[in-house]
């Protein structure tokens, strides 16, 4: 029997890239055997910034769910669902909004930066981390696998749980972040891999697309041709070798001496990335165009999530004395 609960969430950005895979998804796949797990595709969160772009949302959700299954998330072990299919998240968010001082939200570090950067000033955007707290606490989750950028949101979640417990009696655990170490995954321009930078390599890419993208990838700027001495420690191609090439140390010396050129080095990397992704891509191609199957799977996940969330909400209404 699994006695601890994990809630994880991801915004529906569509097809996942290697950064999403190495940074989150691979870890989720490992956790599903040891925890009771809920994997939430947070469509409401995506509306806090992309409220005017809802047309492609369904496709982005399906593409992402397809990648989840291809990478090995198993719907029999882990409830995969769309946030807005479990209305209890919204109800808990509303109740939390009554007990959360505005200043707690205004001081969340991502808020001011992002508000400026994206020109967002909506009520919903300010409430982003509070909705996240509701996502987590509506399952009474014990642990939340996240990257360190999310730590302030987990801290807020703990504060809200503590305040609720103080006001109405012990109801929620204080969930912990499950920080897992994962490698930095550079994109083909050397910056952090990101869909919005258009520098990503996707799970769904064909081996040929992958080769084409890697051919264009930035390398050590001082190594212009074979023969020039390279510096693997600053080379983004080498950063990917570290993840995908088992004996990557063997490349260091020939790169530094100039014996190994970038073209050959990239060829090796391409082979290794394609080899690693082969089984995932194979599974993905079997699932592609099975929209109905994916939607049914998400509906079933929502049904299981709702079962737990509605029981927690009954307790919440009871302790708040609004269980009419
Ligand atoms: N804010 C998270 C991110 O950008 C997404 C998210 C929403 C989330 N709700 C969550 C993550 C609950 C973990 C738990 O990555």
GROMACS .gro file of C-alpha atoms and ligand atoms in nm:
model
  339
    1UNK     CA    1   0.000   0.000   0.000
    2UNK     CA    2   0.134   0.342  -0.091
    3UNK     CA    3   0.086   0.578   0.199
    4UNK     CA    4   0.225   0.905   0.071
    5UNK     CA    5   0.059   1.126  -0.185
    6UNK     CA    6   0.221   1.327  -0.461
    7UNK     CA    7   0.060   1.599  -0.664
    8UNK     CA    8   0.245   1.729  -0.966
    9UNK     CA    9   0.135   1.989  -1.216
   10UNK     CA   10   0.238   2.113  -1.559
   11UNK     CA   11   0.101   2.385  -1.782
   12UNK     CA   12  -0.037   2.257  -2.113
   13UNK     CA   13   0.236   2.384  -2.346
   14UNK     CA   14   0.189   2.111  -2.607
   15UNK     CA   15   0.466   1.880  -2.724
   16UNK     CA   16   0.734   1.838  -2.459
   17UNK     CA   17   1.104   1.893  -2.519
   18UNK     CA   18   1.413   1.734  -2.369
   19UNK     CA   19   1.426   1.997  -2.095
   20UNK     CA   20   1.072   1.908  -1.982
   21UNK     CA   21   1.157   1.541  -2.003
   22UNK     CA   22   1.485   1.553  -1.808
   23UNK     CA   23   1.361   1.818  -1.563
   24UNK     CA   24   1.023   1.678  -1.471
   25UNK     CA   25   0.861   1.398  -1.663
   26UNK     CA   26   1.135   1.139  -1.620
   27UNK     CA   27   1.122   1.199  -1.248
   28UNK     CA   28   0.743   1.160  -1.236
   29UNK     CA   29   0.775   0.826  -1.411
   30UNK     CA   30   1.016   0.712  -1.139
   31UNK     CA   31   0.789   0.829  -0.858
   32UNK     CA   32   0.470   0.660  -0.971
   33UNK     CA   33   0.568   0.321  -0.827
   34UNK     CA   34   0.627   0.450  -0.475
   35UNK     CA   35   0.352   0.707  -0.426
   36UNK     CA   36  -0.017   0.754  -0.480
   37UNK     CA   37   0.020   1.003  -0.758
   38UNK     CA   38  -0.191   1.274  -0.920
   39UNK     CA   39  -0.061   1.440  -1.238
   40UNK     CA   40  -0.251   1.754  -1.317
   41UNK     CA   41  -0.250   1.940  -1.648
   42UNK     CA   42  -0.319   2.290  -1.525
   43UNK     CA   43  -0.532   2.454  -1.793
   44UNK     CA   44  -0.667   2.722  -1.554
   45UNK     CA   45  -0.312   2.827  -1.471
   46UNK     CA   46  -0.237   2.867  -1.840
   47UNK     CA   47  -0.529   3.112  -1.863
   48UNK     CA   48  -0.358   3.349  -1.619
   49UNK     CA   49  -0.134   3.452  -1.907
   50UNK     CA   50  -0.278   3.299  -2.226
   51UNK     CA   51  -0.644   3.383  -2.174
   52UNK     CA   52  -0.676   3.501  -2.534
   53UNK     CA   53  -0.532   3.184  -2.684
   54UNK     CA   54  -0.778   2.908  -2.600
   55UNK     CA   55  -0.831   2.775  -2.948
   56UNK     CA   56  -0.530   2.545  -2.949
   57UNK     CA   57  -0.566   2.446  -2.584
   58UNK     CA   58  -0.727   2.108  -2.643
   59UNK     CA   59  -0.457   2.008  -2.887
   60UNK     CA   60  -0.182   2.124  -2.650
   61UNK     CA   61  -0.336   1.914  -2.372
   62UNK     CA   62  -0.361   1.605  -2.591
   63UNK     CA   63  -0.007   1.644  -2.723
   64UNK     CA   64   0.124   1.674  -2.371
   65UNK     CA   65  -0.077   1.380  -2.239
   66UNK     CA   66   0.053   1.174  -2.533
   67UNK     CA   67   0.410   1.256  -2.432
   68UNK     CA   68   0.329   1.161  -2.071
   69UNK     CA   69   0.217   0.814  -2.175
   70UNK     CA   70   0.496   0.770  -2.427
   71UNK     CA   71   0.753   0.851  -2.159
   72UNK     CA   72   0.608   0.583  -1.934
   73UNK     CA   73   0.354   0.743  -1.706
   74UNK     CA   74   0.108   0.463  -1.642
   75UNK     CA   75  -0.257   0.565  -1.599
   76UNK     CA   76  -0.316   0.258  -1.385
   77UNK     CA   77  -0.060   0.387  -1.133
   78UNK     CA   78  -0.107   0.760  -1.162
   79UNK     CA   79  -0.421   0.969  -1.217
   80UNK     CA   80  -0.352   1.196  -1.514
   81UNK     CA   81  -0.620   1.463  -1.553
   82UNK     CA   82  -0.713   1.815  -1.659
   83UNK     CA   83  -0.736   2.062  -1.371
   84UNK     CA   84  -1.064   2.222  -1.482
   85UNK     CA   85  -1.232   1.880  -1.479
   86UNK     CA   86  -1.202   1.877  -1.102
   87UNK     CA   87  -1.399   2.181  -0.985
   88UNK     CA   88  -1.292   2.124  -0.625
   89UNK     CA   89  -0.964   2.302  -0.711
   90UNK     CA   90  -1.164   2.618  -0.784
   91UNK     CA   91  -1.374   2.592  -0.471
   92UNK     CA   92  -1.071   2.553  -0.246
   93UNK     CA   93  -0.896   2.838  -0.425
   94UNK     CA   94  -1.196   3.061  -0.354
   95UNK     CA   95  -1.202   2.968   0.015
   96UNK     CA   96  -0.826   3.022   0.044
   97UNK     CA   97  -0.867   3.365  -0.114
   98UNK     CA   98  -1.073   3.467   0.191
   99UNK     CA   99  -0.797   3.389   0.440
  100UNK     CA  100  -0.489   3.495   0.244
  101UNK     CA  101  -0.356   3.847   0.296
  102UNK     CA  102  -0.288   4.029  -0.031
  103UNK     CA  103   0.066   4.103   0.086
  104UNK     CA  104   0.149   3.730   0.086
  105UNK     CA  105   0.072   3.716  -0.284
  106UNK     CA  106   0.234   4.046  -0.372
  107UNK     CA  107   0.563   3.936  -0.220
  108UNK     CA  108   0.590   3.609  -0.418
  109UNK     CA  109   0.907   3.677  -0.619
  110UNK     CA  110   0.772   3.562  -0.954
  111UNK     CA  111   0.479   3.800  -0.930
  112UNK     CA  112   0.633   4.144  -0.975
  113UNK     CA  113   0.891   4.031  -1.231
  114UNK     CA  114   0.645   3.843  -1.446
  115UNK     CA  115   0.369   4.100  -1.411
  116UNK     CA  116   0.605   4.358  -1.561
  117UNK     CA  117   0.762   4.130  -1.818
  118UNK     CA  118   0.430   4.001  -1.949
  119UNK     CA  119   0.224   4.311  -1.881
  120UNK     CA  120  -0.018   4.117  -1.663
  121UNK     CA  121  -0.221   4.278  -1.390
  122UNK     CA  122  -0.527   4.056  -1.355
  123UNK     CA  123  -0.676   3.936  -1.031
  124UNK     CA  124  -0.629   3.575  -1.152
  125UNK     CA  125  -0.260   3.628  -1.221
  126UNK     CA  126  -0.199   3.756  -0.870
  127UNK     CA  127  -0.379   3.446  -0.746
  128UNK     CA  128  -0.167   3.205  -0.952
  129UNK     CA  129   0.027   3.066  -0.655
  130UNK     CA  130  -0.288   3.040  -0.445
  131UNK     CA  131  -0.454   2.829  -0.713
  132UNK     CA  132  -0.140   2.616  -0.706
  133UNK     CA  133  -0.178   2.582  -0.329
  134UNK     CA  134  -0.535   2.462  -0.384
  135UNK     CA  135  -0.415   2.209  -0.648
  136UNK     CA  136  -0.182   2.060  -0.391
  137UNK     CA  137  -0.389   2.078  -0.074
  138UNK     CA  138  -0.715   1.956  -0.226
  139UNK     CA  139  -0.545   1.611  -0.233
  140UNK     CA  140  -0.375   1.661   0.101
  141UNK     CA  141  -0.055   1.590  -0.087
  142UNK     CA  142   0.256   1.521   0.117
  143UNK     CA  143   0.508   1.593  -0.155
  144UNK     CA  144   0.534   1.802  -0.468
  145UNK     CA  145   0.808   1.735  -0.724
  146UNK     CA  146   0.925   2.074  -0.856
  147UNK     CA  147   1.224   2.266  -0.979
  148UNK     CA  148   1.373   2.526  -0.749
  149UNK     CA  149   1.199   2.814  -0.927
  150UNK     CA  150   0.878   2.683  -0.767
  151UNK     CA  151   1.002   2.686  -0.407
  152UNK     CA  152   0.832   3.018  -0.319
  153UNK     CA  153   0.501   2.869  -0.434
  154UNK     CA  154   0.546   2.564  -0.213
  155UNK     CA  155   0.638   2.789   0.078
  156UNK     CA  156   0.317   2.987   0.023
  157UNK     CA  157   0.123   2.660   0.012
  158UNK     CA  158   0.264   2.567   0.352
  159UNK     CA  159   0.178   2.908   0.495
  160UNK     CA  160  -0.179   2.887   0.368
  161UNK     CA  161  -0.216   2.534   0.511
  162UNK     CA  162  -0.086   2.656   0.846
  163UNK     CA  163  -0.321   2.954   0.851
  164UNK     CA  164  -0.620   2.738   0.758
  165UNK     CA  165  -0.533   2.485   1.030
  166UNK     CA  166  -0.494   2.765   1.285
  167UNK     CA  167  -0.832   2.918   1.196
  168UNK     CA  168  -1.045   2.605   1.159
  169UNK     CA  169  -0.853   2.314   1.308
  170UNK     CA  170  -0.608   2.060   1.169
  171UNK     CA  171  -0.711   1.982   0.814
  172UNK     CA  172  -0.409   1.998   0.586
  173UNK     CA  173  -0.054   1.860   0.600
  174UNK     CA  174   0.226   2.104   0.518
  175UNK     CA  175   0.349   1.960   0.189
  176UNK     CA  176   0.718   1.938   0.108
  177UNK     CA  177   0.893   2.013  -0.217
  178UNK     CA  178   1.064   1.711  -0.370
  179UNK     CA  179   1.362   1.877  -0.528
  180UNK     CA  180   1.537   1.646  -0.764
  181UNK     CA  181   1.871   1.719  -0.916
  182UNK     CA  182   1.854   1.730  -1.290
  183UNK     CA  183   2.099   1.845  -1.549
  184UNK     CA  184   2.084   2.182  -1.719
  185UNK     CA  185   1.953   2.113  -2.067
  186UNK     CA  186   2.073   2.372  -2.319
  187UNK     CA  187   1.880   2.437  -2.638
  188UNK     CA  188   2.041   2.452  -2.981
  189UNK     CA  189   2.132   2.820  -2.935
  190UNK     CA  190   2.308   2.744  -2.605
  191UNK     CA  191   2.045   2.916  -2.390
  192UNK     CA  192   1.821   2.714  -2.159
  193UNK     CA  193   1.598   2.487  -2.368
  194UNK     CA  194   1.257   2.648  -2.396
  195UNK     CA  195   0.964   2.633  -2.632
  196UNK     CA  196   0.939   3.011  -2.641
  197UNK     CA  197   1.305   3.048  -2.748
  198UNK     CA  198   1.237   2.805  -3.034
  199UNK     CA  199   1.559   2.628  -2.951
  200UNK     CA  200   1.412   2.298  -2.842
  201UNK     CA  201   1.438   1.934  -2.941
  202UNK     CA  202   1.114   1.753  -2.884
  203UNK     CA  203   1.023   1.401  -2.789
  204UNK     CA  204   0.791   1.408  -3.093
  205UNK     CA  205   1.066   1.514  -3.338
  206UNK     CA  206   1.175   1.255  -3.591
  207UNK     CA  207   1.535   1.130  -3.581
  208UNK     CA  208   1.595   1.335  -3.899
  209UNK     CA  209   1.456   1.655  -3.741
  210UNK     CA  210   1.677   1.590  -3.443
  211UNK     CA  211   1.983   1.555  -3.667
  212UNK     CA  212   1.895   1.875  -3.854
  213UNK     CA  213   1.854   2.074  -3.533
  214UNK     CA  214   2.177   1.943  -3.383
  215UNK     CA  215   2.369   2.030  -3.700
  216UNK     CA  216   2.281   2.393  -3.633
  217UNK     CA  217   2.362   2.377  -3.264
  218UNK     CA  218   2.604   2.632  -3.115
  219UNK     CA  219   2.940   2.498  -2.999
  220UNK     CA  220   3.248   2.646  -2.839
  221UNK     CA  221   3.280   2.976  -3.033
  222UNK     CA  222   3.659   2.946  -3.041
  223UNK     CA  223   3.650   2.614  -3.221
  224UNK     CA  224   3.580   2.712  -3.580
  225UNK     CA  225   3.716   2.410  -3.759
  226UNK     CA  226   3.854   2.067  -3.687
  227UNK     CA  227   4.206   2.108  -3.557
  228UNK     CA  228   4.114   2.403  -3.336
  229UNK     CA  229   4.129   2.330  -2.965
  230UNK     CA  230   3.782   2.300  -2.810
  231UNK     CA  231   3.657   2.367  -2.457
  232UNK     CA  232   3.399   2.105  -2.364
  233UNK     CA  233   3.325   2.272  -2.032
  234UNK     CA  234   3.167   2.571  -2.206
  235UNK     CA  235   3.024   2.384  -2.506
  236UNK     CA  236   2.645   2.328  -2.509
  237UNK     CA  237   2.687   2.022  -2.732
  238UNK     CA  238   2.907   1.867  -2.465
  239UNK     CA  239   2.644   1.953  -2.202
  240UNK     CA  240   2.404   1.731  -2.397
  241UNK     CA  241   2.669   1.459  -2.433
  242UNK     CA  242   2.690   1.453  -2.054
  243UNK     CA  243   2.325   1.352  -2.047
  244UNK     CA  244   2.305   1.120  -2.346
  245UNK     CA  245   2.651   0.977  -2.410
  246UNK     CA  246   2.749   0.704  -2.165
  247UNK     CA  247   3.126   0.747  -2.195
  248UNK     CA  248   3.123   1.117  -2.259
  249UNK     CA  249   3.457   1.171  -2.081
  250UNK     CA  250   3.622   1.001  -2.377
  251UNK     CA  251   3.530   1.297  -2.598
  252UNK     CA  252   3.707   1.556  -2.386
  253UNK     CA  253   4.066   1.484  -2.487
  254UNK     CA  254   4.006   1.453  -2.865
  255UNK     CA  255   3.798   1.773  -2.860
  256UNK     CA  256   4.063   1.965  -2.668
  257UNK     CA  257   4.341   1.840  -2.892
  258UNK     CA  258   4.148   1.927  -3.205
  259UNK     CA  259   4.144   1.571  -3.331
  260UNK     CA  260   3.763   1.553  -3.300
  261UNK     CA  261   3.571   1.808  -3.503
  262UNK     CA  262   3.230   1.948  -3.416
  263UNK     CA  263   3.057   1.780  -3.710
  264UNK     CA  264   3.158   1.432  -3.596
  265UNK     CA  265   3.097   1.515  -3.235
  266UNK     CA  266   2.741   1.622  -3.317
  267UNK     CA  267   2.685   1.307  -3.520
  268UNK     CA  268   2.769   1.098  -3.218
  269UNK     CA  269   2.538   1.305  -3.002
  270UNK     CA  270   2.256   1.274  -3.255
  271UNK     CA  271   2.291   0.896  -3.253
  272UNK     CA  272   2.282   0.882  -2.876
  273UNK     CA  273   1.984   1.113  -2.836
  274UNK     CA  274   1.793   0.925  -3.104
  275UNK     CA  275   1.881   0.595  -2.943
  276UNK     CA  276   1.762   0.712  -2.601
  277UNK     CA  277   1.437   0.849  -2.741
  278UNK     CA  278   1.370   0.558  -2.976
  279UNK     CA  279   1.139   0.357  -2.746
  280UNK     CA  280   0.955   0.671  -2.633
  281UNK     CA  281   0.906   0.789  -2.990
  282UNK     CA  282   0.794   0.444  -3.094
  283UNK     CA  283   0.527   0.443  -2.825
  284UNK     CA  284   0.433   0.798  -2.916
  285UNK     CA  285   0.371   0.706  -3.277
  286UNK     CA  286   0.141   0.425  -3.164
  287UNK     CA  287  -0.058   0.671  -2.952
  288UNK     CA  288  -0.068   0.950  -3.205
  289UNK     CA  289  -0.407   1.005  -3.365
  290UNK     CA  290  -0.574   0.823  -3.078
  291UNK     CA  291  -0.734   1.138  -2.941
  292UNK     CA  292  -1.039   0.955  -2.812
  293UNK     CA  293  -0.826   0.712  -2.617
  294UNK     CA  294  -0.627   0.998  -2.463
  295UNK     CA  295  -0.941   1.193  -2.373
  296UNK     CA  296  -1.096   0.883  -2.214
  297UNK     CA  297  -0.780   0.828  -2.014
  298UNK     CA  298  -0.794   1.191  -1.892
  299UNK     CA  299  -1.163   1.157  -1.802
  300UNK     CA  300  -1.089   0.847  -1.600
  301UNK     CA  301  -0.800   1.026  -1.426
  302UNK     CA  302  -1.034   1.315  -1.340
  303UNK     CA  303  -1.288   1.074  -1.197
  304UNK     CA  304  -1.027   0.927  -0.962
  305UNK     CA  305  -0.890   1.270  -0.871
  306UNK     CA  306  -1.241   1.398  -0.801
  307UNK     CA  307  -1.304   1.110  -0.567
  308UNK     CA  308  -1.025   1.218  -0.338
  309UNK     CA  309  -1.071   1.593  -0.383
  310UNK     CA  310  -1.443   1.580  -0.306
  311UNK     CA  311  -1.380   1.390   0.018
  312UNK     CA  312  -1.125   1.651   0.124
  313UNK     CA  313  -1.369   1.932   0.038
  314UNK     CA  314  -1.636   1.773   0.253
  315UNK     CA  315  -1.397   1.795   0.547
  316UNK     CA  316  -1.309   2.152   0.457
  317UNK     CA  317  -1.674   2.263   0.451
  318UNK     CA  318  -1.738   2.083   0.775
  319UNK     CA  319  -1.454   2.244   0.970
  320UNK     CA  320  -1.551   2.583   0.824
  321UNK     CA  321  -1.914   2.521   0.920
  322UNK     CA  322  -2.043   2.583   0.571
  323UNK     CA  323  -2.163   2.227   0.512
  324UNK     CA  324  -2.528   2.305   0.462
  325LIG     N1  325   0.349   2.657  -1.138
  325LIG     C1  326   0.388   2.529  -1.189
  325LIG     C2  327   0.492   2.551  -1.301
  325LIG     O1  328   0.493   2.654  -1.364
  325LIG     C3  329   0.273   2.452  -1.246
  325LIG     C4  330   0.179   2.405  -1.138
  325LIG     C5  331   0.050   2.442  -1.120
  325LIG     C6  332   0.209   2.312  -1.036
  325LIG     N2  333  -0.003   2.378  -1.013
  325LIG     C7  334   0.090   2.297  -0.960
  325LIG     C8  335   0.325   2.240  -1.003
  325LIG     C9  336   0.087   2.214  -0.848
  325LIG    C10  337   0.319   2.155  -0.892
  325LIG    C11  338   0.202   2.144  -0.816
  325LIG     O2  339   0.571   2.462  -1.325
   0.00000   0.00000   0.00000
